[in-house]
Amino acid sequence: MATEQKPVGVAVLGYGNVGSEVVRIIENSAADLAARIGAPLVLRGVGVRRVNANRGVPIGLLTDDIDGLVSRDDVDIVVELMGPVEPARKAILTAIEHGKSVVTANKALLASSTGDLARAAERAHVDLYFEAAVAGAIPVIRPLTQSLAGDTVQRVAGIVNGTTNYILSEMETTGADYASALADASVLGYAEADPSADVDGYDAASKAAILASIAFHTTVTADDVYREGITAITPDDFVSARALNCTIKLLAICERITDADGTEMVSARVYPALVPATHPLATVGGAFNAVVVEAEASGRVMFYGQGAGGTPTASAVAGDIVMAARNRVQGGRGPRESKYAQLPIAPIGKVSTRYYVSMDVADKPGVLAAVAAEFAKREVSIAEVRQEGVVDDGGQRVGARIVVVTHRATDAALSETVRALEDLDAVASVASVLRLEGTNP
């Protein structure tokens, strides 16, 4: 008669949207999970800030003694879903020190401390899994660490924040301005009461740091990621984007670049960009996420799906729990941190891409030539230029607008050009500067 496997004990820290859904999966799918793992998965406790009887879980499982819970002998895996960076970091390190494997969805913590946590897990010979930290239910981390482990990743680019993608999609389809689209996102629950982490790009920057670290075997923190948000995007930008057969998306881009002296570097950046309608990311609408990975041998691979929400994120967390539990039962280990390359981080000034520059100018002869001259002085080649009249509410022409699309140029050269344009008497203002991604010229 076969010996029954010892149960794998799980402690969940946090009982919000994701935590409650993870607990539901553990309880409602017990038989299936046991079959997949090879041993029963047992919920040992749920760590909360305040214990009360209205949580939908037996009160005997609730505790506000986080350190005590993660140190218990009958707990094998700690699932951290409480955030923010602290007290989550302390709880995870305490769990690791007591020999527990850890599953977390805490992107802000991982973007600042992934190296410390990974080294602690390595010393303790336990697992650290974090699939849910980037793009919710979309499997991105595991393909990068396992499926593409034998390939050389060149670029990872994607839409990794559902709130901003919803706002930009609404602006494109309805013609709404930023403030109105944000208000709609708030009503639907896509935007937090304080949306700055999303709309200013901080959330996407944390995810970009995680993706770059894994893809390029290099320590990249959120502070290394160049960041711009979407608050300055206007309906006029979408009008111009449509004229160029493009849309606008907030992109997280991580890529290998080589500078003028042949040094290989890592660039990690987040900003709104024009994306051609023919690019696969252009069709990702609403609160959905998508990540495109480009590798040397496998070419382009795309991952698409629900990027946020309690149920999709809990699905990714549950997958990590199963992986960690299997390793416990079988005596194995998950992938270790790989930072052997330690490539330098490229400053944004060295990054080369295409640009869209819109400026309001005086409506008189010679202005276009003066504008073109400033681009030429800094060797920023113009691919396309359009000049159109600006009229007031009465239909009277009151000025002109020039839109320039460049060939590839460094950010440093483009920034110098913009400063020079702003100093021209004929230029009233540089209304918008956006990158153009997903094209080659």
mmCIF file of C-alpha atoms in Angstrom, residues 159-169 198-201 204 230 250 286:
data_model
loop_
_atom_site.group_PDB
_atom_site.id
_atom_site.type_symbol
_atom_site.label_atom_id
_atom_site.label_comp_id
_atom_site.label_asym_id
_atom_site.label_seq_id
_atom_site.Cartn_x
_atom_site.Cartn_y
_atom_site.Cartn_z
ATOM 1 C CA ILE A 159 1.712 46.906 -22.312
ATOM 2 C CA VAL A 160 1.953 45.955 -18.644
ATOM 3 C CA ASN A 161 -0.477 48.339 -16.947
ATOM 4 C CA GLY A 162 -4.197 47.830 -17.486
ATOM 5 C CA THR A 163 -5.281 51.193 -16.071
ATOM 6 C CA THR A 164 -3.263 53.272 -18.516
ATOM 7 C CA ASN A 165 -4.151 51.029 -21.423
ATOM 8 C CA TYR A 166 -7.845 51.479 -20.637
ATOM 9 C CA ILE A 167 -7.459 55.277 -20.440
ATOM 10 C CA LEU A 168 -5.559 55.499 -23.724
ATOM 11 C CA SER A 169 -8.022 53.135 -25.426
ATOM 12 C CA ASP A 198 -0.282 53.881 -12.833
ATOM 13 C CA VAL A 199 -0.616 57.101 -14.841
ATOM 14 C CA ASP A 200 2.888 58.373 -13.973
ATOM 15 C CA GLY A 201 4.445 55.070 -15.022
ATOM 16 C CA ALA A 204 5.110 49.812 -15.327
ATOM 17 C CA ILE A 230 0.487 59.521 -19.865
ATOM 18 C CA LEU A 250 2.218 53.214 -22.683
ATOM 19 C CA GLY A 286 -9.101 48.095 -22.688
#
